[in-house]
mmCIF file of C-alpha atoms in Angstrom:
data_model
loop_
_atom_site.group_PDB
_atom_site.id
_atom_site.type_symbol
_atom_site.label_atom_id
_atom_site.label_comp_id
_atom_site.label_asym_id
_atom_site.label_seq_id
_atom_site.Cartn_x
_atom_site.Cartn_y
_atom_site.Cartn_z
ATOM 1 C CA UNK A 1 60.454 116.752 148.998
ATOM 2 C CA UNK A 2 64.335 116.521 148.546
ATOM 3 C CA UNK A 3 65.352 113.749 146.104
ATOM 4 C CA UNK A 4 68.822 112.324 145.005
ATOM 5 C CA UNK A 5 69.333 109.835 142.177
ATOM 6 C CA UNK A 6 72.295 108.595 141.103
ATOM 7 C CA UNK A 7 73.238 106.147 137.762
ATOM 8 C CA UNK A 8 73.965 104.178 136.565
ATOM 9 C CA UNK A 9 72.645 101.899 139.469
ATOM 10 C CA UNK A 10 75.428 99.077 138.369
ATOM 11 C CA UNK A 11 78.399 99.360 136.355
ATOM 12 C CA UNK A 12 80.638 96.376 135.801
ATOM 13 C CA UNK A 13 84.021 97.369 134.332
ATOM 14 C CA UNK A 14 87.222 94.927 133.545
ATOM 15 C CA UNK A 15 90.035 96.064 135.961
ATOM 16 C CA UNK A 16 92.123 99.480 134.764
ATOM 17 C CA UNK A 17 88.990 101.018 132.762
ATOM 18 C CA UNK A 18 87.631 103.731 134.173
ATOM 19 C CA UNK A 19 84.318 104.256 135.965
ATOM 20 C CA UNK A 20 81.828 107.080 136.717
ATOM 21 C CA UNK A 21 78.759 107.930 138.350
ATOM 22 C CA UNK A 22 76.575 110.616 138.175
ATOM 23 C CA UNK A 23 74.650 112.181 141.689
ATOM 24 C CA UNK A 24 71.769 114.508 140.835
ATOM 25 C CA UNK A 25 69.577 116.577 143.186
ATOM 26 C CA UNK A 26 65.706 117.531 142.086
ATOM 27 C CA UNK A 27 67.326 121.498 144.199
ATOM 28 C CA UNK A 28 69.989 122.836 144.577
ATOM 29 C CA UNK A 29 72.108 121.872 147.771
ATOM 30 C CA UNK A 30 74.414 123.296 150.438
ATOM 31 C CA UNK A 31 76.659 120.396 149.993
ATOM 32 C CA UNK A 32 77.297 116.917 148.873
ATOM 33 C CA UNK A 33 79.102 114.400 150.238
ATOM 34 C CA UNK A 34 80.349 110.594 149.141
ATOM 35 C CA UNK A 35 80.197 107.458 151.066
ATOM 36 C CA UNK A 36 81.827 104.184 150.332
ATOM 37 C CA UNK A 37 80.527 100.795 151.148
ATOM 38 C CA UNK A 38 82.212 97.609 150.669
ATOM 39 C CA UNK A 39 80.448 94.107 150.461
ATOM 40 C CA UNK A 40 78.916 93.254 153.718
ATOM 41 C CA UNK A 41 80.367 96.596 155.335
ATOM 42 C CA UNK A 42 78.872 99.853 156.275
ATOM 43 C CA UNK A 43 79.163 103.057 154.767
ATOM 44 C CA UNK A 44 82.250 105.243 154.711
ATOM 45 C CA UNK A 45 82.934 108.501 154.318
ATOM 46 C CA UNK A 46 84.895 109.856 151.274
ATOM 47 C CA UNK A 47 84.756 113.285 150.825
ATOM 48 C CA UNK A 48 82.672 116.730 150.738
ATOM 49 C CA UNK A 49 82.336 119.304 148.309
ATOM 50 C CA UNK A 50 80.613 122.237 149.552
ATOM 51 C CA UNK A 51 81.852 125.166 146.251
ATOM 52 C CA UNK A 52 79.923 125.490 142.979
ATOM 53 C CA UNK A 53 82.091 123.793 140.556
ATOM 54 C CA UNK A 54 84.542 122.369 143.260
ATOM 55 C CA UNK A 55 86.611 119.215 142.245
ATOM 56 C CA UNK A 56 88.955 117.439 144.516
ATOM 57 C CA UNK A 57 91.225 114.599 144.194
ATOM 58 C CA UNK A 58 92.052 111.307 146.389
ATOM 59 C CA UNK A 59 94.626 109.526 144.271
ATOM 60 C CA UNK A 60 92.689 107.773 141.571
ATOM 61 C CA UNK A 61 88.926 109.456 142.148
ATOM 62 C CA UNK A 62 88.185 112.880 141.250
ATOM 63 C CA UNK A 63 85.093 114.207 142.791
ATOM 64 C CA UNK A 64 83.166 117.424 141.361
ATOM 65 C CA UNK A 65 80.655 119.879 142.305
ATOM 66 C CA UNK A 66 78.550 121.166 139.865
ATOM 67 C CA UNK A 67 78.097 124.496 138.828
ATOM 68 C CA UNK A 68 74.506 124.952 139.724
ATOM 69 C CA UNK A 69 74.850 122.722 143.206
ATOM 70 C CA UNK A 70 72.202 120.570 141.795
ATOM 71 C CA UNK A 71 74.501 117.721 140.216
ATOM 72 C CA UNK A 72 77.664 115.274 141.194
ATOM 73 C CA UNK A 73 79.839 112.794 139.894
ATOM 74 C CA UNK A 74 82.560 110.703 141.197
ATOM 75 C CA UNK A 75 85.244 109.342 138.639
ATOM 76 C CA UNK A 76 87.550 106.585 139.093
ATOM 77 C CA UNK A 77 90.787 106.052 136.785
ATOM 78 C CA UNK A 78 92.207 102.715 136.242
ATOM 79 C CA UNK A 79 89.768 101.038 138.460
ATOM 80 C CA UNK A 80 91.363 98.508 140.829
ATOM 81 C CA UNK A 81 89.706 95.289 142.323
ATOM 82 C CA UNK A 82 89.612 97.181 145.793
ATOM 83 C CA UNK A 83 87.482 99.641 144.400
ATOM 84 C CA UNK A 84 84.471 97.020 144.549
ATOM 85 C CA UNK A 85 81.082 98.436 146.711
ATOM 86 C CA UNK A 86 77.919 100.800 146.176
ATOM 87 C CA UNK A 87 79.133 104.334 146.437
ATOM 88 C CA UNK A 88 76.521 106.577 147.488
ATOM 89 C CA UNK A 89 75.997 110.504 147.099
ATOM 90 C CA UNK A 90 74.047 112.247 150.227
ATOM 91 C CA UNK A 91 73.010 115.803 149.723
ATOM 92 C CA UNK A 92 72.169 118.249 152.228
ATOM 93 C CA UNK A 93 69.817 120.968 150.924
ATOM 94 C CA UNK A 94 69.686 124.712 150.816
ATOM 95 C CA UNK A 95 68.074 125.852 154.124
ATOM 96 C CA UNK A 96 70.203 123.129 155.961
ATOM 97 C CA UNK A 97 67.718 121.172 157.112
ATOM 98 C CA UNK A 98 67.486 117.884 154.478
ATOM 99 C CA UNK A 99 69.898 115.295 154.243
ATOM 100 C CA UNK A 100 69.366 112.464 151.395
ATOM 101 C CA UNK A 101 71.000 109.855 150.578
ATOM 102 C CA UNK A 102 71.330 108.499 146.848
ATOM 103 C CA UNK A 103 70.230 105.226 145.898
ATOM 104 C CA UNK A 104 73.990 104.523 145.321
ATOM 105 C CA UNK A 105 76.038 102.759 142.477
ATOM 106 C CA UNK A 106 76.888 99.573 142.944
ATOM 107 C CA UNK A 107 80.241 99.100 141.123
ATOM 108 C CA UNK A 108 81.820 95.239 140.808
ATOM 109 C CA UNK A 109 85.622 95.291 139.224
ATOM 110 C CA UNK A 110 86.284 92.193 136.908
ATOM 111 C CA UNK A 111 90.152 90.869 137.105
ATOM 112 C CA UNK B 1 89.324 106.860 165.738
ATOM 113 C CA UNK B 2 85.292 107.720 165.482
ATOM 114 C CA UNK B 3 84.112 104.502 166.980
ATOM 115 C CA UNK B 4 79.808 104.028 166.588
ATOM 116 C CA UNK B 5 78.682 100.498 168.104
ATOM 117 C CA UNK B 6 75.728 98.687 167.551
ATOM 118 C CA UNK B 7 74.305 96.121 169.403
ATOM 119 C CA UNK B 8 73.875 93.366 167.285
ATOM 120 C CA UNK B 9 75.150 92.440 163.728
ATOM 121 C CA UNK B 10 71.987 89.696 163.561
ATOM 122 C CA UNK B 11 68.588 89.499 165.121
ATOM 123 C CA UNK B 12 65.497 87.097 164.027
ATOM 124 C CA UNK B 13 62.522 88.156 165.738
ATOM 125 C CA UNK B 14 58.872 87.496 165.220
ATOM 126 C CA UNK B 15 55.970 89.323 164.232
ATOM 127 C CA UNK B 16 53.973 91.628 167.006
ATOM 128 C CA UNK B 17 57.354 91.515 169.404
ATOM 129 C CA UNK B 18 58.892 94.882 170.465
ATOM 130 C CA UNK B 19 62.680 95.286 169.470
ATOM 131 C CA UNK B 20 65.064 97.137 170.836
ATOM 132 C CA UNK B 21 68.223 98.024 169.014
ATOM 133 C CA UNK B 22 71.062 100.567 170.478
ATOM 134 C CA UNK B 23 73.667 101.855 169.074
ATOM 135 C CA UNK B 24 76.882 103.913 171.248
ATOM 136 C CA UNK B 25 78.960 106.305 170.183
ATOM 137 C CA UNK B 26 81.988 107.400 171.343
ATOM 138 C CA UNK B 27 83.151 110.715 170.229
ATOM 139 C CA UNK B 28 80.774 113.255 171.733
ATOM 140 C CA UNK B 29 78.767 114.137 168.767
ATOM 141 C CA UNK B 30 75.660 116.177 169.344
ATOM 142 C CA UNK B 31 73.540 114.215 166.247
ATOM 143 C CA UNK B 32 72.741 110.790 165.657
ATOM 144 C CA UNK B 33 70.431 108.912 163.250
ATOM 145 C CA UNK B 34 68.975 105.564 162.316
ATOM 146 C CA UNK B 35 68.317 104.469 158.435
ATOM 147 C CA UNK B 36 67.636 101.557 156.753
ATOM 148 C CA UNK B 37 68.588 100.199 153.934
ATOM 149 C CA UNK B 38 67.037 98.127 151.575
ATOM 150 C CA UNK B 39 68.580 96.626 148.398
ATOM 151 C CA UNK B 40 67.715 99.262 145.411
ATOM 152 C CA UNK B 41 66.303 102.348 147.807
ATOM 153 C CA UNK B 42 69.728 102.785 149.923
ATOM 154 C CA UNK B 43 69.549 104.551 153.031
ATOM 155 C CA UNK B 44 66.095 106.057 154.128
ATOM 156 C CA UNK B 45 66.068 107.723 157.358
ATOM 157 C CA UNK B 46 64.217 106.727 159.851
ATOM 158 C CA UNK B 47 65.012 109.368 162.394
ATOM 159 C CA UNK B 48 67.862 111.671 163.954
ATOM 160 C CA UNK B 49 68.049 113.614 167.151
ATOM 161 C CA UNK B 50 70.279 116.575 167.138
ATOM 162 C CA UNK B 51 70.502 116.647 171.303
ATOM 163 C CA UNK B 52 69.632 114.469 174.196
ATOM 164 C CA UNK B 53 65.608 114.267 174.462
ATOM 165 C CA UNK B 54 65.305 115.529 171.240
ATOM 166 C CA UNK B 55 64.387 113.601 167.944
ATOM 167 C CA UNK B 56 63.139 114.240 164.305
ATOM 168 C CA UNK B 57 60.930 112.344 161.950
ATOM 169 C CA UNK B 58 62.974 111.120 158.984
ATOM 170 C CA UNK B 59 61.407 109.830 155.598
ATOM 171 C CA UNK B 60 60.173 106.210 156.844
ATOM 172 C CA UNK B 61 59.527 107.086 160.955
ATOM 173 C CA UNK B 62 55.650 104.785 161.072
ATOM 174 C CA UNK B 63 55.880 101.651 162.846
ATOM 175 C CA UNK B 64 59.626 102.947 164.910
ATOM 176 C CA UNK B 65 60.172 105.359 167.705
ATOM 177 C CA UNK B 66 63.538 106.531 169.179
ATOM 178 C CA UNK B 67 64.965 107.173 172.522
ATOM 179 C CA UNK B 68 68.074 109.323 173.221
ATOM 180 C CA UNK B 69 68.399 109.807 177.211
ATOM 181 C CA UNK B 70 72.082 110.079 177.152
ATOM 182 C CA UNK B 71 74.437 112.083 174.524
ATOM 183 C CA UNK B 72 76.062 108.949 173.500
ATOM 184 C CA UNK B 73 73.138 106.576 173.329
ATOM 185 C CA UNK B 74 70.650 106.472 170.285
ATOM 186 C CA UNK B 75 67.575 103.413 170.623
ATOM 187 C CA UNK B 76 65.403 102.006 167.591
ATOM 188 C CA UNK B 77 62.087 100.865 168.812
ATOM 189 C CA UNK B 78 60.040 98.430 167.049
ATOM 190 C CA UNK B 79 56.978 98.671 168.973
ATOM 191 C CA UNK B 80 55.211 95.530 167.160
ATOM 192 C CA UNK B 81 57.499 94.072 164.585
ATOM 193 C CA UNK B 82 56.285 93.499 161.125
ATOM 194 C CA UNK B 83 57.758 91.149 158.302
ATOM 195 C CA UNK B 84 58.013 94.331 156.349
ATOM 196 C CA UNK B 85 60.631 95.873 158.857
ATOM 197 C CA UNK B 86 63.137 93.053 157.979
ATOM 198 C CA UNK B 87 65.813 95.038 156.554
ATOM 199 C CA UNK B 88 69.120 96.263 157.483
ATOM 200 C CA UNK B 89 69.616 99.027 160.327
ATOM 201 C CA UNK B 90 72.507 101.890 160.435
ATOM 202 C CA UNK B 91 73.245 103.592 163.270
ATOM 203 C CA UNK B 92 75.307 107.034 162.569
ATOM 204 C CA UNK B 93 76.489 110.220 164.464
ATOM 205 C CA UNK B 94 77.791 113.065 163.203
ATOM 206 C CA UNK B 95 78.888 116.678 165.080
ATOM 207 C CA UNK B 96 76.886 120.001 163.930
ATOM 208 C CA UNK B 97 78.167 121.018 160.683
ATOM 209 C CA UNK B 98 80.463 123.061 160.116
ATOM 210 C CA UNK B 99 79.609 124.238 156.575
ATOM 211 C CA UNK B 100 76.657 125.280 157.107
ATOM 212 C CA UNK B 101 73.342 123.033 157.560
ATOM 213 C CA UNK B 102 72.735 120.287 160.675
ATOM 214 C CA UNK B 103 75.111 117.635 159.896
ATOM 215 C CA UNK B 104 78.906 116.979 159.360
ATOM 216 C CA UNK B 105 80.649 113.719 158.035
ATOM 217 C CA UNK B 106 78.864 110.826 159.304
ATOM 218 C CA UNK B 107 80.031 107.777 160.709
ATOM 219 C CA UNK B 108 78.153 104.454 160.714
ATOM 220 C CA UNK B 109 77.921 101.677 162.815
ATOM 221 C CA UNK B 110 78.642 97.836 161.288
ATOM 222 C CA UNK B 111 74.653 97.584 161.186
ATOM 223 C CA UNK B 112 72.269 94.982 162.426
ATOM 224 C CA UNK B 113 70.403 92.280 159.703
ATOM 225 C CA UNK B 114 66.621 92.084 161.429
ATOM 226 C CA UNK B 115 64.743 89.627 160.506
ATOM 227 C CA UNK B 116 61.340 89.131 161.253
ATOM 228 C CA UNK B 117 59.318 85.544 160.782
#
């Protein structure tokens, strides 16, 4: 069946260095979409990509698509304490009919 | 605001009872799914229904069932709880996609800790 992995499964980074994580799908997908979820919360939804080679930008995170619609990856700049939490990829496949979720990264921001 | 209620944050029940745990939504949305999530596998689904009566097996369905009678209601059953079902539980909806494919943004509920001695 459909599987997602992400890495790196935790990154600790001092606060203002940048962070990345990378989403990767074992086929190609229909779309992708990131979640957010704090410490003790649930989670939130961040964005979708649905293009080959999209990329879209919130402020300090830069999403893309890639070309094949097989692989993600979410970039932070200047990471801030609030950016703290397991973000998680969740790709739905082909046909329409799979959604997975990632395993997530769980990211902790040192001040 | 997409609001999705569940019914309890904690629970501690014991092996062989039958749980029951709801979750409401309040925004009309045709699908609606239970994971759980477990620290190193994130969310596994347990099941969705796409319409009232109607339900799909997810990854992980043995040992639940599901009840949707009403558009807004989605039930986890634990027929005969198991010390291997402690985990956490997130409820979600979502409307029909509109990109293609069964499923739009999700929302999640605050989730419910089980625990079972």
């Amino acid at each position: 069946g459909q599987q997602v992995m992400q890495i790196p499964q935790y990154q600790h980074v001092q606060e203002g260095e940048d962070f990345t994580t990378y989403c990767n799908s074992s086929t190609t997908l229909s779309n992708i979409q990131w979640y957010k979820q704090r410490p003790g919360g649930h989670p939130v939804f961040l964005i979708q990509l649905v293009k080959s080679g999209e990329v879209k930008k919130q402020k300090r995170l830069t999403f893309q698509f890639g070309e094949a619609k097989k692989n993600s990856s979410l970039h932070i700049t200047a990471t801030q304490t609030t950016d703290v939490g397991t973000y998680f990829c969740a790709g739905l496949d082909n046909y329409g009919q799979n959604f997975v979720f990632g395993p997530g990264t769980r990211l902790s921001v040192l001040p | 605001d997409v609001k999705v209620t569940q019914s309890s944050r904690y629970l501690v029940k014991r092996t062989g009872e039958k749980v029951f745990l709801e979750c409401v939504q309040d925004m009309d949305h045709e699908n609606m799914f239970w994971y759980r999530q477990d620290p190193g596998l994130g969310l596994r689904l347990i099941y969705f229904s796409y319409d009232v009566k109607m339900k799909e097996k997810g990854d992980i369905p043995e040992g639940y069932s599901v009840s949707r009678e009403k558009k807004e209601r989605f039930s986890l059953i634990l027929e005969s709880a198991s010390t291997n079902q402690t985990s956490m539980y997130l409820c979600a909806s979502s409307s029909y996609g509109t990109s293609g494919g069964y499923t739009d943004t999700q929302y999640f509920g605050p989730g419910t800790r089980l625990t079972v001695l």
